[in-house]
Short mmCIF file of C-alpha atoms and ligand atoms in Angstrom, two decimals:
data_model
loop_
_atom_site.label_atom_id
_atom_site.label_comp_id
_atom_site.label_asym_id
_atom_site.label_seq_id
_atom_site.Cartn_x
_atom_site.Cartn_y
_atom_site.Cartn_z
CA MET A 1 -35.22 -49.52 63.56
CA CYS A 2 -34.33 -51.07 60.32
CA ALA A 3 -30.93 -51.50 58.68
CA ALA A 4 -31.07 -50.55 54.86
CA ALA A 5 -31.69 -53.45 52.67
CA ILE A 6 -28.37 -54.66 51.01
CA PRO A 7 -28.00 -54.39 47.34
CA LEU A 8 -27.88 -57.40 45.26
CA ILE A 9 -25.24 -56.65 42.42
CA ARG A 10 -25.53 -59.29 40.08
CA ILE A 11 -21.47 -59.69 38.38
CA ALA A 12 -21.64 -62.99 36.84
CA PRO A 13 -24.66 -65.64 36.00
CA HIS A 14 -24.26 -67.33 39.61
CA VAL A 15 -21.80 -64.63 41.42
CA PHE A 16 -23.32 -61.56 43.39
CA GLN A 17 -21.80 -58.81 44.87
CA CYS A 18 -23.65 -57.43 48.31
CA PRO A 19 -21.91 -53.76 49.44
CA VAL A 20 -22.15 -54.32 53.16
CA PRO A 21 -21.21 -50.62 55.38
CA THR A 22 -19.14 -51.38 57.85
CA PRO A 23 -16.42 -49.58 59.72
CA THR A 24 -13.63 -50.11 57.23
CA LEU A 25 -10.66 -47.48 55.84
CA PRO A 26 -11.52 -44.55 54.62
CA PRO A 27 -12.26 -43.89 51.62
CA ALA A 28 -14.24 -46.72 51.85
CA TYR A 29 -17.59 -47.33 53.90
CA SER A 30 -18.27 -50.72 52.84
CA THR A 31 -17.01 -54.39 52.46
CA ASN A 32 -18.25 -56.50 49.90
CA THR A 33 -19.57 -59.84 50.48
CA TYR A 34 -19.69 -62.10 47.73
CA LEU A 35 -22.72 -64.78 46.98
CA VAL A 36 -22.20 -67.95 45.08
CA ALA A 37 -25.78 -68.73 44.63
CA LYS A 38 -26.91 -71.50 42.18
CA ASP A 39 -30.29 -74.14 43.06
CA GLY A 40 -31.37 -72.91 45.83
CA GLU A 41 -27.93 -73.74 47.14
CA GLY A 42 -25.02 -70.58 48.78
CA VAL A 43 -21.78 -69.75 49.54
CA VAL A 44 -21.15 -66.43 51.00
CA VAL A 45 -16.98 -64.81 51.01
CA ASP A 46 -17.12 -62.11 53.20
CA MET A 47 -19.09 -60.69 55.90
CA GLY A 48 -17.77 -57.63 58.17
CA THR A 49 -19.94 -56.71 60.64
CA ASP A 50 -21.63 -57.86 63.60
CA ASP A 51 -24.22 -55.48 63.70
CA PRO A 52 -27.52 -57.39 64.29
CA ASP A 53 -29.47 -55.17 61.65
CA ALA A 54 -27.11 -55.23 58.36
CA ILE A 55 -26.50 -59.11 59.37
CA GLN A 56 -30.80 -59.59 59.24
CA ALA A 57 -30.59 -57.07 55.93
CA LEU A 58 -27.93 -59.94 54.54
CA VAL A 59 -29.88 -62.71 55.39
CA ASP A 60 -32.88 -61.06 53.93
CA THR A 61 -30.31 -60.06 50.66
CA ILE A 62 -29.41 -64.14 50.63
CA ARG A 63 -32.87 -65.50 49.83
CA ALA A 64 -33.69 -63.20 47.73
CA ALA A 65 -31.00 -63.99 45.35
CA GLY A 66 -33.21 -67.65 45.63
CA VAL A 67 -30.73 -69.41 48.14
CA ARG A 68 -32.75 -71.56 50.46
CA ARG A 69 -29.36 -73.22 51.85
CA VAL A 70 -26.06 -71.73 52.60
CA THR A 71 -23.24 -74.47 52.28
CA ALA A 72 -20.54 -72.59 53.37
CA LEU A 73 -19.09 -69.58 54.41
CA ILE A 74 -15.17 -68.36 53.44
CA ALA A 75 -12.94 -65.65 54.98
CA THR A 76 -10.37 -64.31 52.14
CA HIS A 77 -8.60 -62.50 55.65
CA HIS A 78 -8.91 -61.96 59.25
CA HIS A 79 -9.56 -58.64 59.38
CA ARG A 80 -12.28 -57.54 61.16
CA ASP A 81 -13.94 -55.81 58.46
CA HIS A 82 -14.10 -59.04 56.54
CA THR A 83 -15.10 -61.44 59.44
CA SER A 84 -16.98 -59.90 62.27
CA GLY A 85 -20.26 -61.15 60.81
CA LEU A 86 -19.26 -64.37 59.74
CA PRO A 87 -19.94 -65.71 63.54
CA ALA A 88 -23.03 -64.84 63.53
CA LEU A 89 -23.77 -66.43 59.89
CA HIS A 90 -22.58 -69.39 61.29
CA ARG A 91 -24.87 -69.53 64.19
CA LEU A 92 -27.59 -69.11 61.79
CA PHE A 93 -26.39 -71.44 58.79
CA ARG A 94 -24.70 -74.55 60.86
CA VAL A 95 -22.09 -74.37 58.32
CA PRO A 96 -17.91 -74.16 58.59
CA VAL A 97 -16.80 -71.02 58.10
CA TYR A 98 -13.36 -71.87 55.81
CA ILE A 99 -10.32 -69.77 56.42
CA HIS A 100 -6.22 -70.32 55.57
CA PRO A 101 -4.23 -71.71 58.83
CA LEU A 102 -2.24 -68.70 59.30
CA ASP A 103 -4.69 -65.96 59.49
CA ARG A 104 -7.06 -68.51 61.68
CA ALA A 105 -4.51 -68.06 64.13
CA ARG A 106 -4.77 -64.18 63.97
CA LEU A 107 -8.64 -63.84 64.83
CA THR A 108 -9.31 -63.58 68.24
CA TRP A 109 -13.05 -64.71 68.59
CA PRO A 110 -14.75 -66.38 71.26
CA GLU A 111 -14.90 -69.90 71.84
CA THR A 112 -17.78 -70.71 69.99
CA GLY A 113 -17.05 -68.56 67.18
CA ALA A 114 -13.51 -70.30 66.88
CA ALA A 115 -15.18 -73.68 67.01
CA ALA A 116 -16.83 -72.54 63.51
CA LEU A 117 -13.53 -71.99 61.92
CA ALA A 118 -11.80 -74.87 59.47
CA ASP A 119 -9.14 -74.94 57.11
CA ALA A 120 -9.88 -73.78 54.17
CA PRO A 121 -9.61 -76.55 51.17
CA PRO A 122 -8.31 -76.39 47.97
CA ALA A 123 -11.77 -76.14 46.37
CA LEU A 124 -15.26 -76.32 47.16
CA SER A 125 -18.32 -76.84 45.08
CA CYS A 126 -21.79 -74.72 44.86
CA ALA A 127 -24.06 -76.64 43.26
CA GLY A 128 -21.86 -77.73 41.14
CA ILE A 129 -20.09 -74.42 40.75
CA ALA A 130 -16.20 -75.46 41.48
CA LEU A 131 -14.63 -72.23 43.95
CA HIS A 132 -10.88 -73.24 44.17
CA LEU A 133 -9.42 -71.46 47.26
CA ARG A 134 -5.74 -69.93 46.70
CA HIS A 135 -3.28 -69.50 49.14
CA CYS A 136 -1.71 -65.81 47.97
CA PRO A 137 -0.24 -64.18 51.08
CA GLY A 138 0.50 -60.66 50.71
CA HIS A 139 -2.17 -57.93 52.32
CA THR A 140 -2.06 -60.98 55.38
CA HIS A 141 -0.17 -63.82 55.28
CA GLY A 142 -2.71 -66.31 54.82
CA HIS A 143 -4.97 -64.32 52.21
CA LEU A 144 -6.74 -66.21 50.20
CA HIS A 145 -8.27 -65.60 46.34
CA VAL A 146 -11.61 -67.38 45.53
CA GLU A 147 -11.32 -68.25 41.79
CA ILE A 148 -14.71 -69.10 40.17
CA PRO A 149 -13.25 -70.06 36.39
CA GLY A 150 -17.13 -70.86 35.66
CA GLU A 151 -18.33 -67.72 35.87
CA ASP A 152 -15.20 -66.00 34.99
CA VAL A 153 -14.63 -64.17 38.45
CA ILE A 154 -11.90 -64.42 40.69
CA LEU A 155 -12.70 -62.93 44.36
CA VAL A 156 -9.58 -61.14 45.43
CA GLY A 157 -10.37 -59.94 48.58
CA ASP A 158 -7.75 -56.26 49.43
CA HIS A 159 -5.30 -57.58 47.03
CA LEU A 160 -7.23 -55.17 44.31
CA ALA A 161 -9.69 -52.37 45.35
CA GLY A 162 -12.24 -50.94 43.35
CA GLN A 163 -12.35 -47.92 45.86
CA GLY A 164 -9.42 -46.49 47.98
CA SER A 165 -6.42 -48.29 47.71
CA VAL A 166 -4.64 -51.32 48.74
CA TRP A 167 -2.19 -51.14 51.99
CA ILE A 168 0.31 -53.55 52.63
CA GLY A 169 2.06 -53.33 55.68
CA PRO A 170 3.75 -55.24 58.70
CA PRO A 171 3.28 -57.06 60.60
CA ASP A 172 0.34 -58.61 58.36
CA GLY A 173 1.84 -57.61 55.00
CA HIS A 174 4.74 -58.87 52.56
CA MET A 175 5.24 -56.82 49.98
CA ALA A 176 7.78 -59.56 47.31
CA SER A 177 4.93 -62.08 48.46
CA TYR A 178 1.98 -59.17 47.42
CA PHE A 179 3.96 -58.99 43.90
CA ASP A 180 3.14 -62.89 43.23
CA ALA A 181 -0.34 -62.54 44.32
CA LEU A 182 -1.06 -59.65 41.94
CA ASP A 183 0.98 -61.86 39.36
CA ALA A 184 -1.42 -64.90 40.32
CA ILE A 185 -4.00 -62.68 39.53
CA ALA A 186 -2.67 -62.05 36.09
CA ALA A 187 -2.62 -65.26 35.60
CA SER A 188 -6.03 -67.05 36.79
CA GLY A 189 -7.82 -66.27 33.81
CA CYS A 190 -10.52 -64.48 34.98
CA ARG A 191 -12.18 -61.88 33.32
CA LEU A 192 -13.51 -60.39 36.11
CA ALA A 193 -12.06 -59.23 39.67
CA GLY A 194 -14.43 -59.19 42.99
CA PRO A 195 -12.29 -56.73 45.29
CA GLY A 196 -13.42 -56.42 48.98
CA HIS A 197 -13.77 -53.07 48.62
CA GLY A 198 -16.00 -50.57 45.71
CA PRO A 199 -17.26 -51.66 42.10
CA VAL A 200 -16.22 -54.85 40.30
CA LEU A 201 -12.90 -54.80 38.09
CA GLU A 202 -13.87 -55.75 34.56
CA ASP A 203 -10.33 -56.84 33.71
CA ALA A 204 -8.67 -58.41 36.24
CA ALA A 205 -5.36 -59.07 34.58
CA ALA A 206 -5.24 -55.32 33.37
CA ALA A 207 -5.87 -53.90 37.23
CA ALA A 208 -3.20 -56.48 39.13
CA ARG A 209 -0.71 -55.43 36.32
CA GLN A 210 -1.17 -51.53 36.75
CA LEU A 211 -1.27 -51.97 40.71
CA LYS A 212 2.56 -53.70 40.41
CA GLU A 213 2.95 -50.93 37.89
CA ARG A 214 2.47 -48.21 40.21
CA ARG A 215 4.21 -50.05 43.23
CA LEU A 216 7.31 -51.07 41.04
CA GLY A 217 7.15 -46.59 40.77
CA ARG A 218 6.79 -46.49 44.48
CA GLU A 219 9.53 -48.15 44.57
CA ALA A 220 11.36 -46.21 42.14
CA GLU A 221 11.06 -42.86 43.92
CA MET A 222 12.44 -44.29 46.72
CA LEU A 223 15.24 -45.01 45.36
CA ASP A 224 15.47 -41.80 43.39
CA LEU A 225 15.00 -39.76 47.46
CA LEU A 226 17.78 -42.16 49.19
CA ALA A 227 20.19 -41.31 46.12
CA GLU A 228 19.54 -37.85 47.07
CA ARG A 229 20.44 -38.71 50.66
CA PRO A 230 20.05 -40.77 53.84
CA ARG A 231 16.64 -40.67 55.39
CA THR A 232 13.93 -41.95 58.52
CA LEU A 233 11.02 -44.16 57.53
CA GLY A 234 9.06 -40.81 58.48
CA GLU A 235 10.96 -38.70 56.15
CA ILE A 236 10.42 -40.75 53.17
CA VAL A 237 6.81 -41.10 54.32
CA ASP A 238 6.39 -37.28 53.87
CA ALA A 239 8.28 -37.22 50.69
CA VAL A 240 6.35 -39.83 48.92
CA TYR A 241 2.73 -39.01 50.43
CA GLY A 242 2.92 -35.51 51.25
CA ASP A 243 -0.55 -34.63 52.75
CA THR A 244 -2.13 -36.24 49.63
CA VAL A 245 -3.52 -38.90 52.44
CA PRO A 246 -6.48 -38.47 54.66
CA PRO A 247 -5.28 -38.69 58.31
CA GLY A 248 -7.15 -41.97 58.74
CA ALA A 249 -5.17 -43.66 56.08
CA ARG A 250 -1.70 -41.82 57.13
CA LEU A 251 -0.68 -45.05 59.46
CA ALA A 252 -1.62 -47.79 56.10
CA ALA A 253 0.60 -45.29 54.16
CA ARG A 254 3.75 -45.55 56.31
CA ARG A 255 3.10 -49.36 56.82
CA THR A 256 3.01 -49.66 52.93
CA VAL A 257 6.53 -47.48 52.53
CA GLN A 258 7.68 -49.69 55.69
CA ALA A 259 6.93 -52.64 53.82
CA HIS A 260 8.47 -51.38 50.47
CA LEU A 261 11.73 -51.38 52.36
CA GLN A 262 11.54 -54.58 53.75
CA ARG A 263 11.25 -55.81 50.32
CA LEU A 264 14.36 -53.29 49.29
CA LEU A 265 16.33 -54.14 52.00
CA SER A 266 15.77 -57.99 51.65
CA SER A 267 17.28 -57.83 48.41
CA GLY A 268 20.19 -55.70 49.15
CA ARG A 269 19.05 -52.49 47.09
CA VAL A 270 18.59 -50.61 50.50
CA THR A 271 20.24 -50.70 53.73
CA ARG A 272 19.66 -48.98 57.21
CA GLN A 273 21.95 -47.56 60.48
CA PHE A 274 20.67 -47.32 63.28
CA ASP A 275 20.96 -43.81 64.98
CA ALA A 276 20.12 -43.55 68.25
CA ASP A 277 18.63 -39.93 68.51
CA ARG A 278 16.84 -40.60 64.93
CA GLY A 279 16.11 -44.85 65.03
CA PHE A 280 16.50 -46.53 61.32
CA ILE A 281 18.12 -44.59 58.76
CA TYR A 282 17.72 -45.72 54.87
CA ARG A 283 20.01 -45.31 52.86
CA LEU A 284 21.34 -47.13 49.22
CA PRO A 285 24.33 -49.35 49.47
CA HIS A 286 28.22 -47.95 49.33
CA PRO A 287 29.08 -48.48 45.65
CA VAL A 288 31.20 -51.51 45.29
CA SER A 289 34.45 -50.22 44.95
CA ILE A 290 36.14 -51.51 41.58
CA PRO A 291 40.07 -51.60 41.31
CA ASP A 292 41.06 -49.32 38.25
CA ARG A 293 43.59 -51.66 37.09
CA ALA A 294 44.04 -55.67 37.62
CA PRO A 295 45.56 -56.65 40.46
CA THR A 296 49.18 -58.11 40.08
CA ALA A 297 49.44 -61.36 39.71
CA TYR A 298 52.06 -63.59 41.47
ZN1 LIG B 1 -7.86 -56.53 54.93
#
């Protein structure tokens, strides 16, 4: 059976978004592959399924964009819904798959696929179009942004979402780094952001600032909850999300709360104690006692 054609959506003069159906986190059901194409040359960013029909459909789409020679493959991060189609594309195009070394270490590809992997260079070119590969950890430790300033586009992997929400959770995710990654998107100067899932975001800086505000709001909410009384992780998740999260995304929500708690723990705004029955119990630090009069000088 032939797979459905994969759309070729032009988001900038030489940058295309190709939503590919993938097994990913609801409510998203596709992962965006991006294609930079000029003068018959192409660079492909992310491919999240190894389904042979989808691979063929993507190759047809790449050809439809006028690409005769793919010169590089890039993985924004190691998650399967962004990388599992890259070994097949490597076999077809015989070019390296660039990925950050920290995420390369997390991939469990067979030997033949692993041989295709190479450390991401700081920059590469597609027929004269400069692509800057920036290491911006957050969603994963080796997450990359691909900045294409000549096209006014930044490809942000899973650091912004056009559909559903971004999740940042241990062991891969690190909230304090993610805040820095959002600042980097806002500072990139690129107008458009190409997210890993969902449609393009027309104002990259505004989207990054909004998301940071939302995350800071979540932290404030968690601090308020802990000001009421100490709570376990599960109790915080229930209080913050209630039943607003679809069942398939519940673990992601739990990990996101965990990542916030990590950030609050490392900055000393929250402490925790281990209870044999309930596990870790999170609380606000005890207020520092201040003597009501200056100590006597001797
Ligand atoms: Zn991801």
